[in-house]
GROMACS .gro file of N, CA and C in nm:
model
  423
    1UNK      N    1   5.237  12.766  11.503
    1UNK     CA    2   5.208  12.695  11.394
    1UNK      C    3   5.195  12.570  11.426
    2UNK      N    4   5.062  12.486  11.382
    2UNK     CA    5   5.044  12.362  11.385
    2UNK      C    6   5.130  12.273  11.330
    3UNK      N    7   5.135  12.130  11.388
    3UNK     CA    8   5.209  12.062  11.310
    3UNK      C    9   5.127  11.916  11.304
    4UNK      N   10   5.129  11.847  11.191
    4UNK     CA   11   5.041  11.728  11.156
    4UNK      C   12   5.120  11.634  11.246
    5UNK      N   13   5.067  11.497  11.326
    5UNK     CA   14   5.134  11.427  11.417
    5UNK      C   15   5.082  11.319  11.348
    6UNK      N   16   5.159  11.188  11.325
    6UNK     CA   17   5.094  11.058  11.292
    6UNK      C   18   5.193  10.955  11.373
    7UNK      N   19   5.113  10.872  11.441
    7UNK     CA   20   5.189  10.755  11.545
    7UNK      C   21   5.161  10.605  11.451
    8UNK      N   22   5.285  10.568  11.411
    8UNK     CA   23   5.259  10.424  11.361
    8UNK      C   24   5.310  10.337  11.444
    9UNK      N   25   5.253  10.203  11.458
    9UNK     CA   26   5.277  10.094  11.510
    9UNK      C   27   5.342  10.017  11.435
   10UNK      N   28   5.503   9.970  11.462
   10UNK     CA   29   5.566   9.905  11.377
   10UNK      C   30   5.600   9.765  11.455
   11UNK      N   31   5.644   9.636  11.377
   11UNK     CA   32   5.662   9.526  11.432
   11UNK      C   33   5.831   9.538  11.461
   12UNK      N   34   5.899   9.579  11.387
   12UNK     CA   35   6.043   9.594  11.405
   12UNK      C   36   6.100   9.751  11.407
   13UNK      N   37   6.130   9.800  11.533
   13UNK     CA   38   6.173   9.953  11.525
   13UNK      C   39   6.296   9.962  11.446
   14UNK      N   40   6.401   9.879  11.454
   14UNK     CA   41   6.530   9.921  11.379
   14UNK      C   42   6.472   9.943  11.237
   15UNK      N   43   6.407   9.829  11.186
   15UNK     CA   44   6.385   9.844  11.051
   15UNK      C   45   6.274   9.957  11.001
   16UNK      N   46   6.196   9.994  11.105
   16UNK     CA   47   6.139  10.101  11.064
   16UNK      C   48   6.214  10.252  11.057
   17UNK      N   49   6.294  10.236  11.178
   17UNK     CA   50   6.387  10.369  11.155
   17UNK      C   51   6.471  10.372  11.035
   18UNK      N   52   6.519  10.275  11.008
   18UNK     CA   53   6.600  10.282  10.848
   18UNK      C   54   6.515  10.319  10.755
   19UNK      N   55   6.382  10.273  10.744
   19UNK     CA   56   6.308  10.285  10.644
   19UNK      C   57   6.272  10.448  10.643
   20UNK      N   58   6.209  10.503  10.745
   20UNK     CA   59   6.163  10.640  10.768
   20UNK      C   60   6.300  10.713  10.734
   21UNK      N   61   6.413  10.708  10.801
   21UNK     CA   62   6.513  10.811  10.799
   21UNK      C   63   6.527  10.808  10.627
   22UNK      N   64   6.522  10.692  10.575
   22UNK     CA   65   6.561  10.666  10.395
   22UNK      C   66   6.470  10.775  10.348
   23UNK      N   67   6.316  10.745  10.367
   23UNK     CA   68   6.207  10.814  10.327
   23UNK      C   69   6.232  10.967  10.319
   24UNK      N   70   6.231  11.021  10.461
   24UNK     CA   71   6.274  11.152  10.502
   24UNK      C   72   6.394  11.226  10.477
   25UNK      N   73   6.537  11.132  10.445
   25UNK     CA   74   6.639  11.161  10.418
   25UNK      C   75   6.716  11.244  10.562
   26UNK      N   76   6.660  11.196  10.692
   26UNK     CA   77   6.680  11.254  10.797
   26UNK      C   78   6.674  11.145  10.912
   27UNK      N   79   6.785  11.143  10.996
   27UNK     CA   80   6.759  11.064  11.123
   27UNK      C   81   6.660  11.109  11.223
   28UNK      N   82   6.596  11.033  11.293
   28UNK     CA   83   6.498  11.059  11.382
   28UNK      C   84   6.550  11.176  11.508
   29UNK      N   85   6.509  11.241  11.550
   29UNK     CA   86   6.552  11.356  11.666
   29UNK      C   87   6.545  11.275  11.807
   30UNK      N   88   6.448  11.166  11.814
   30UNK     CA   89   6.430  11.099  11.933
   30UNK      C   90   6.463  10.956  11.885
   31UNK      N   91   6.529  10.863  11.963
   31UNK     CA   92   6.541  10.734  11.962
   31UNK      C   93   6.547  10.659  12.083
   32UNK      N   94   6.477  10.561  12.081
   32UNK     CA   95   6.467  10.481  12.229
   32UNK      C   96   6.436  10.331  12.202
   33UNK      N   97   6.469  10.244  12.279
   33UNK     CA   98   6.466  10.086  12.229
   33UNK      C   99   6.329  10.065  12.156
   34UNK      N  100   6.192  10.135  12.216
   34UNK     CA  101   6.081  10.098  12.158
   34UNK      C  102   6.006  10.207  12.083
   35UNK      N  103   6.080  10.323  12.041
   35UNK     CA  104   6.022  10.451  12.004
   35UNK      C  105   6.118  10.528  11.928
   36UNK      N  106   6.087  10.604  11.803
   36UNK     CA  107   6.152  10.686  11.744
   36UNK      C  108   6.036  10.820  11.713
   37UNK      N  109   6.123  10.937  11.676
   37UNK     CA  110   6.026  11.048  11.652
   37UNK      C  111   6.113  11.140  11.547
   38UNK      N  112   6.075  11.182  11.441
   38UNK     CA  113   6.113  11.260  11.366
   38UNK      C  114   6.016  11.406  11.374
   39UNK      N  115   6.098  11.531  11.351
   39UNK     CA  116   6.033  11.651  11.381
   39UNK      C  117   6.080  11.728  11.259
   40UNK      N  118   5.981  11.692  11.146
   40UNK     CA  119   6.038  11.766  11.008
   40UNK      C  120   5.963  11.862  10.985
   41UNK      N  121   6.046  11.954  10.915
   41UNK     CA  122   5.992  12.067  10.864
   41UNK      C  123   5.934  12.050  10.717
   42UNK      N  124   5.992  11.957  10.641
   42UNK     CA  125   5.930  11.938  10.492
   42UNK      C  126   5.927  11.786  10.480
   43UNK      N  127   5.786  11.744  10.495
   43UNK     CA  128   5.666  11.802  10.545
   43UNK      C  129   5.669  11.853  10.673
   44UNK      N  130   5.582  11.929  10.744
   44UNK     CA  131   5.587  11.945  10.868
   44UNK      C  132   5.482  11.873  10.952
   45UNK      N  133   5.577  11.799  10.989
   45UNK     CA  134   5.522  11.665  11.059
   45UNK      C  135   5.607  11.610  11.156
   46UNK      N  136   5.512  11.572  11.271
   46UNK     CA  137   5.580  11.523  11.393
   46UNK      C  138   5.540  11.335  11.382
   47UNK      N  139   5.633  11.254  11.312
   47UNK     CA  140   5.593  11.123  11.289
   47UNK      C  141   5.664  11.064  11.394
   48UNK      N  142   5.615  10.971  11.463
   48UNK     CA  143   5.643  10.883  11.566
   48UNK      C  144   5.608  10.752  11.550
   49UNK      N  145   5.706  10.654  11.575
   49UNK     CA  146   5.702  10.523  11.563
   49UNK      C  147   5.709  10.435  11.693
   50UNK      N  148   5.636  10.333  11.723
   50UNK     CA  149   5.660  10.246  11.844
   50UNK      C  150   5.642  10.097  11.816
   51UNK      N  151   5.689  10.024  11.906
   51UNK     CA  152   5.656   9.889  11.914
   51UNK      C  153   5.576   9.848  12.020
   52UNK      N  154   5.490   9.963  12.090
   52UNK     CA  155   5.426   9.940  12.180
   52UNK      C  156   5.279   9.938  12.142
   53UNK      N  157   5.230   9.984  12.045
   53UNK     CA  158   5.082  10.016  12.031
   53UNK      C  159   4.999   9.897  12.012
   54UNK      N  160   4.882   9.879  12.002
   54UNK     CA  161   4.783   9.775  12.009
   54UNK      C  162   4.785   9.693  11.882
   55UNK      N  163   4.840   9.741  11.777
   55UNK     CA  164   4.828   9.660  11.638
   55UNK      C  165   4.909   9.746  11.531
   56UNK      N  166   4.944   9.688  11.422
   56UNK     CA  167   5.022   9.752  11.344
   56UNK      C  168   4.959   9.833  11.245
   57UNK      N  169   5.028   9.951  11.179
   57UNK     CA  170   4.988  10.046  11.099
   57UNK      C  171   4.958  10.181  11.168
   58UNK      N  172   4.888  10.277  11.143
   58UNK     CA  173   4.860  10.393  11.190
   58UNK      C  174   4.791  10.367  11.328
   59UNK      N  175   4.827  10.420  11.443
   59UNK     CA  176   4.783  10.401  11.577
   59UNK      C  177   4.664  10.497  11.592
   60UNK      N  178   4.695  10.628  11.562
   60UNK     CA  179   4.625  10.768  11.583
   60UNK      C  180   4.698  10.878  11.484
   61UNK      N  181   4.630  10.992  11.467
   61UNK     CA  182   4.686  11.099  11.415
   61UNK      C  183   4.648  11.215  11.494
   62UNK      N  184   4.703  11.326  11.460
   62UNK     CA  185   4.681  11.437  11.556
   62UNK      C  186   4.734  11.558  11.504
   63UNK      N  187   4.735  11.671  11.582
   63UNK     CA  188   4.777  11.788  11.582
   63UNK      C  189   4.864  11.831  11.682
   64UNK      N  190   4.983  11.866  11.659
   64UNK     CA  191   5.074  11.944  11.778
   64UNK      C  192   5.073  12.085  11.775
   65UNK      N  193   5.009  12.150  11.892
   65UNK     CA  194   5.029  12.292  11.880
   65UNK      C  195   5.143  12.360  11.938
   66UNK      N  196   5.156  12.485  11.958
   66UNK     CA  197   5.266  12.556  12.007
   66UNK      C  198   5.234  12.603  12.138
   67UNK      N  199   5.096  12.610  12.200
   67UNK     CA  200   5.083  12.654  12.314
   67UNK      C  201   4.914  12.617  12.393
   68UNK      N  202   4.922  12.629  12.499
   68UNK     CA  203   4.791  12.586  12.575
   68UNK      C  204   4.669  12.639  12.522
   69UNK      N  205   4.692  12.787  12.466
   69UNK     CA  206   4.593  12.872  12.426
   69UNK      C  207   4.531  12.773  12.261
   70UNK      N  208   4.605  12.742  12.197
   70UNK     CA  209   4.603  12.676  12.064
   70UNK      C  210   4.528  12.542  12.092
   71UNK      N  211   4.602  12.483  12.212
   71UNK     CA  212   4.506  12.327  12.244
   71UNK      C  213   4.368  12.377  12.288
   72UNK      N  214   4.343  12.462  12.363
   72UNK     CA  215   4.209  12.519  12.430
   72UNK      C  216   4.146  12.523  12.300
   73UNK      N  217   4.172  12.613  12.199
   73UNK     CA  218   4.095  12.652  12.102
   73UNK      C  219   4.039  12.517  12.008
   74UNK      N  220   4.126  12.420  12.003
   74UNK     CA  221   4.097  12.304  11.904
   74UNK      C  222   3.997  12.243  12.000
   75UNK      N  223   4.011  12.214  12.121
   75UNK     CA  224   3.923  12.144  12.184
   75UNK      C  225   3.800  12.185  12.206
   76UNK      N  226   3.783  12.344  12.218
   76UNK     CA  227   3.649  12.421  12.240
   76UNK      C  228   3.568  12.409  12.084
   77UNK      N  229   3.650  12.382  11.962
   77UNK     CA  230   3.623  12.403  11.867
   77UNK      C  231   3.524  12.216  11.820
   78UNK      N  232   3.593  12.135  11.902
   78UNK     CA  233   3.543  12.007  11.852
   78UNK      C  234   3.425  11.974  11.957
   79UNK      N  235   3.425  12.041  12.076
   79UNK     CA  236   3.317  12.019  12.177
   79UNK      C  237   3.196  12.105  12.119
   80UNK      N  238   3.227  12.212  12.049
   80UNK     CA  239   3.127  12.312  11.963
   80UNK      C  240   3.031  12.212  11.850
   81UNK      N  241   3.123  12.138  11.803
   81UNK     CA  242   3.078  12.072  11.685
   81UNK      C  243   3.006  11.928  11.725
   82UNK      N  244   2.985  11.910  11.854
   82UNK     CA  245   2.925  11.807  11.929
   82UNK      C  246   3.002  11.679  11.957
   83UNK      N  247   3.124  11.693  11.918
   83UNK     CA  248   3.219  11.561  11.966
   83UNK      C  249   3.237  11.575  12.105
   84UNK      N  250   3.282  11.443  12.169
   84UNK     CA  251   3.294  11.415  12.296
   84UNK      C  252   3.469  11.413  12.309
   85UNK      N  253   3.524  11.493  12.390
   85UNK     CA  254   3.674  11.495  12.406
   85UNK      C  255   3.713  11.424  12.534
   86UNK      N  256   3.821  11.378  12.551
   86UNK     CA  257   3.898  11.340  12.653
   86UNK      C  258   4.000  11.438  12.664
   87UNK      N  259   4.019  11.496  12.773
   87UNK     CA  260   4.092  11.606  12.799
   87UNK      C  261   4.208  11.538  12.893
   88UNK      N  262   4.336  11.538  12.891
   88UNK     CA  263   4.441  11.508  12.983
   88UNK      C  264   4.545  11.621  13.003
   89UNK      N  265   4.575  11.651  13.132
   89UNK     CA  266   4.669  11.758  13.155
   89UNK      C  267   4.786  11.688  13.240
   90UNK      N  268   4.910  11.745  13.208
   90UNK     CA  269   5.035  11.695  13.256
   90UNK      C  270   5.051  11.552  13.272
   91UNK      N  271   5.034  11.497  13.129
   91UNK     CA  272   5.044  11.347  13.128
   91UNK      C  273   5.150  11.308  13.044
   92UNK      N  274   5.227  11.197  13.081
   92UNK     CA  275   5.355  11.150  13.005
   92UNK      C  276   5.308  11.057  12.916
   93UNK      N  277   5.364  11.081  12.796
   93UNK     CA  278   5.322  10.999  12.683
   93UNK      C  279   5.445  11.002  12.572
   94UNK      N  280   5.505  10.904  12.505
   94UNK     CA  281   5.602  10.908  12.435
   94UNK      C  282   5.718  10.981  12.440
   95UNK      N  283   5.755  10.964  12.591
   95UNK     CA  284   5.880  11.032  12.638
   95UNK      C  285   5.883  11.172  12.643
   96UNK      N  286   5.750  11.253  12.668
   96UNK     CA  287   5.708  11.365  12.654
   96UNK      C  288   5.634  11.382  12.771
   97UNK      N  289   5.611  11.522  12.830
   97UNK     CA  290   5.514  11.566  12.905
   97UNK      C  291   5.429  11.662  12.815
   98UNK      N  292   5.295  11.630  12.804
   98UNK     CA  293   5.209  11.699  12.733
   98UNK      C  294   5.064  11.736  12.806
   99UNK      N  295   4.997  11.820  12.750
   99UNK     CA  296   4.835  11.839  12.785
   99UNK      C  297   4.768  11.801  12.652
  100UNK      N  298   4.665  11.724  12.653
  100UNK     CA  299   4.616  11.691  12.536
  100UNK      C  300   4.435  11.672  12.551
  101UNK      N  301   4.401  11.674  12.424
  101UNK     CA  302   4.264  11.654  12.391
  101UNK      C  303   4.224  11.561  12.287
  102UNK      N  304   4.160  11.462  12.358
  102UNK     CA  305   4.135  11.316  12.243
  102UNK      C  306   3.992  11.333  12.190
  103UNK      N  307   3.974  11.296  12.050
  103UNK     CA  308   3.858  11.274  12.005
  103UNK      C  309   3.843  11.164  11.914
  104UNK      N  310   3.748  11.098  11.876
  104UNK     CA  311   3.751  11.007  11.765
  104UNK      C  312   3.634  11.051  11.671
  105UNK      N  313   3.699  11.064  11.558
  105UNK     CA  314   3.636  11.109  11.458
  105UNK      C  315   3.508  11.027  11.388
  106UNK      N  316   3.416  11.081  11.283
  106UNK     CA  317   3.301  10.990  11.260
  106UNK      C  318   3.360  10.857  11.176
  107UNK      N  319   3.483  10.845  11.133
  107UNK     CA  320   3.492  10.701  11.052
  107UNK      C  321   3.558  10.609  11.192
  108UNK      N  322   3.586  10.669  11.315
  108UNK     CA  323   3.644  10.576  11.425
  108UNK      C  324   3.786  10.616  11.422
  109UNK      N  325   3.876  10.715  11.349
  109UNK     CA  326   3.995  10.741  11.351
  109UNK      C  327   4.029  10.827  11.474
  110UNK      N  328   4.100  10.785  11.566
  110UNK     CA  329   4.146  10.863  11.693
  110UNK      C  330   4.239  10.982  11.659
  111UNK      N  331   4.203  11.112  11.719
  111UNK     CA  332   4.271  11.215  11.688
  111UNK      C  333   4.338  11.261  11.842
  112UNK      N  334   4.444  11.296  11.808
  112UNK     CA  335   4.529  11.364  11.939
  112UNK      C  336   4.550  11.510  11.922
  113UNK      N  337   4.510  11.601  11.989
  113UNK     CA  338   4.534  11.737  11.979
  113UNK      C  339   4.632  11.734  12.118
  114UNK      N  340   4.768  11.804  12.114
  114UNK     CA  341   4.851  11.825  12.214
  114UNK      C  342   4.949  11.930  12.218
  115UNK      N  343   4.981  11.976  12.351
  115UNK     CA  344   5.074  12.077  12.362
  115UNK      C  345   5.198  11.999  12.455
  116UNK      N  346   5.309  12.010  12.382
  116UNK     CA  347   5.442  11.935  12.460
  116UNK      C  348   5.485  12.024  12.550
  117UNK      N  349   5.527  12.024  12.681
  117UNK     CA  350   5.595  12.129  12.745
  117UNK      C  351   5.702  12.048  12.821
  118UNK      N  352   5.750  11.966  12.789
  118UNK     CA  353   5.869  11.863  12.876
  118UNK      C  354   5.902  11.753  12.813
  119UNK      N  355   6.017  11.703  12.849
  119UNK     CA  356   6.067  11.576  12.814
  119UNK      C  357   6.030  11.460  12.939
  120UNK      N  358   6.043  11.329  12.921
  120UNK     CA  359   6.015  11.229  13.004
  120UNK      C  360   6.097  11.115  12.994
  121UNK      N  361   6.164  11.050  13.106
  121UNK     CA  362   6.245  10.953  13.101
  121UNK      C  363   6.171  10.802  13.065
  122UNK      N  364   6.033  10.807  13.092
  122UNK     CA  365   5.945  10.695  13.047
  122UNK      C  366   5.838  10.703  12.923
  123UNK      N  367   5.813  10.614  12.852
  123UNK     CA  368   5.720  10.604  12.759
  123UNK      C  369   5.582  10.664  12.786
  124UNK      N  370   5.529  10.630  12.903
  124UNK     CA  371   5.395  10.702  12.940
  124UNK      C  372   5.318  10.603  13.051
  125UNK      N  373   5.231  10.672  13.048
  125UNK     CA  374   5.144  10.607  13.178
  125UNK      C  375   4.979  10.601  13.146
  126UNK      N  376   4.957  10.673  13.018
  126UNK     CA  377   4.781  10.673  12.986
  126UNK      C  378   4.777  10.623  12.859
  127UNK      N  379   4.691  10.555  12.846
  127UNK     CA  380   4.622  10.524  12.703
  127UNK      C  381   4.446  10.562  12.696
  128UNK      N  382   4.460  10.586  12.580
  128UNK     CA  383   4.302  10.596  12.550
  128UNK      C  384   4.247  10.513  12.455
  129UNK      N  385   4.137  10.436  12.517
  129UNK     CA  386   4.056  10.353  12.398
  129UNK      C  387   3.969  10.388  12.338
  130UNK      N  388   4.023  10.348  12.223
  130UNK     CA  389   3.944  10.404  12.115
  130UNK      C  390   3.769  10.387  12.110
  131UNK      N  391   3.713  10.493  12.093
  131UNK     CA  392   3.560  10.472  12.085
  131UNK      C  393   3.506  10.514  12.245
  132UNK      N  394   3.594  10.473  12.337
  132UNK     CA  395   3.523  10.544  12.464
  132UNK      C  396   3.587  10.637  12.535
  133UNK      N  397   3.694  10.675  12.488
  133UNK     CA  398   3.773  10.793  12.498
  133UNK      C  399   3.801  10.790  12.663
  134UNK      N  400   3.819  10.670  12.729
  134UNK     CA  401   3.860  10.660  12.883
  134UNK      C  402   3.992  10.619  12.866
  135UNK      N  403   4.058  10.647  12.987
  135UNK     CA  404   4.184  10.601  13.005
  135UNK      C  405   4.212  10.468  13.059
  136UNK      N  406   4.308  10.398  13.021
  136UNK     CA  407   4.340  10.279  13.079
  136UNK      C  408   4.499  10.282  13.119
  137UNK      N  409   4.531  10.161  13.193
  137UNK     CA  410   4.661  10.165  13.264
  137UNK      C  411   4.760  10.125  13.135
  138UNK      N  412   4.891  10.157  13.181
  138UNK     CA  413   5.010  10.129  13.120
  138UNK      C  414   5.093  10.188  13.025
  139UNK      N  415   5.014  10.199  12.879
  139UNK     CA  416   5.074  10.281  12.790
  139UNK      C  417   5.021  10.415  12.777
  140UNK      N  418   5.053  10.490  12.659
  140UNK     CA  419   4.972  10.623  12.625
  140UNK      C  420   4.940  10.615  12.487
  141UNK      N  421   4.916  10.733  12.448
  141UNK     CA  422   4.855  10.769  12.318
  141UNK      C  423   4.712  10.664  12.301
   0.00000   0.00000   0.00000
């Protein structure tokens, strides 16, 4: 089953945790000094917030999948549609180890499709720059 993913950049992590915990009537599943994540069933969404992204607001959206095969299927569909993807294997991002495929849609929105296969102690190592889909140093997502 696929899960919608949204990553929101926030100016104050504590205030944002309080807001989203109230909105979803649920505490986050993961809390770090600069990051929090809710894995909700209703709505079926992986909402992540951090104080690390480039600007405030929606940083990127995506689809979280349950298997490498689902990830490959989505990446194949995007490539068949003529989209250029940036694929990452065994990357560390948002305190997790994942395989990913990134694409920018026709409106310039960055989409991340990913399969998470482990936890990590660091926030991340790779960043995808909007528009050019090339990695840059320091952050992820």
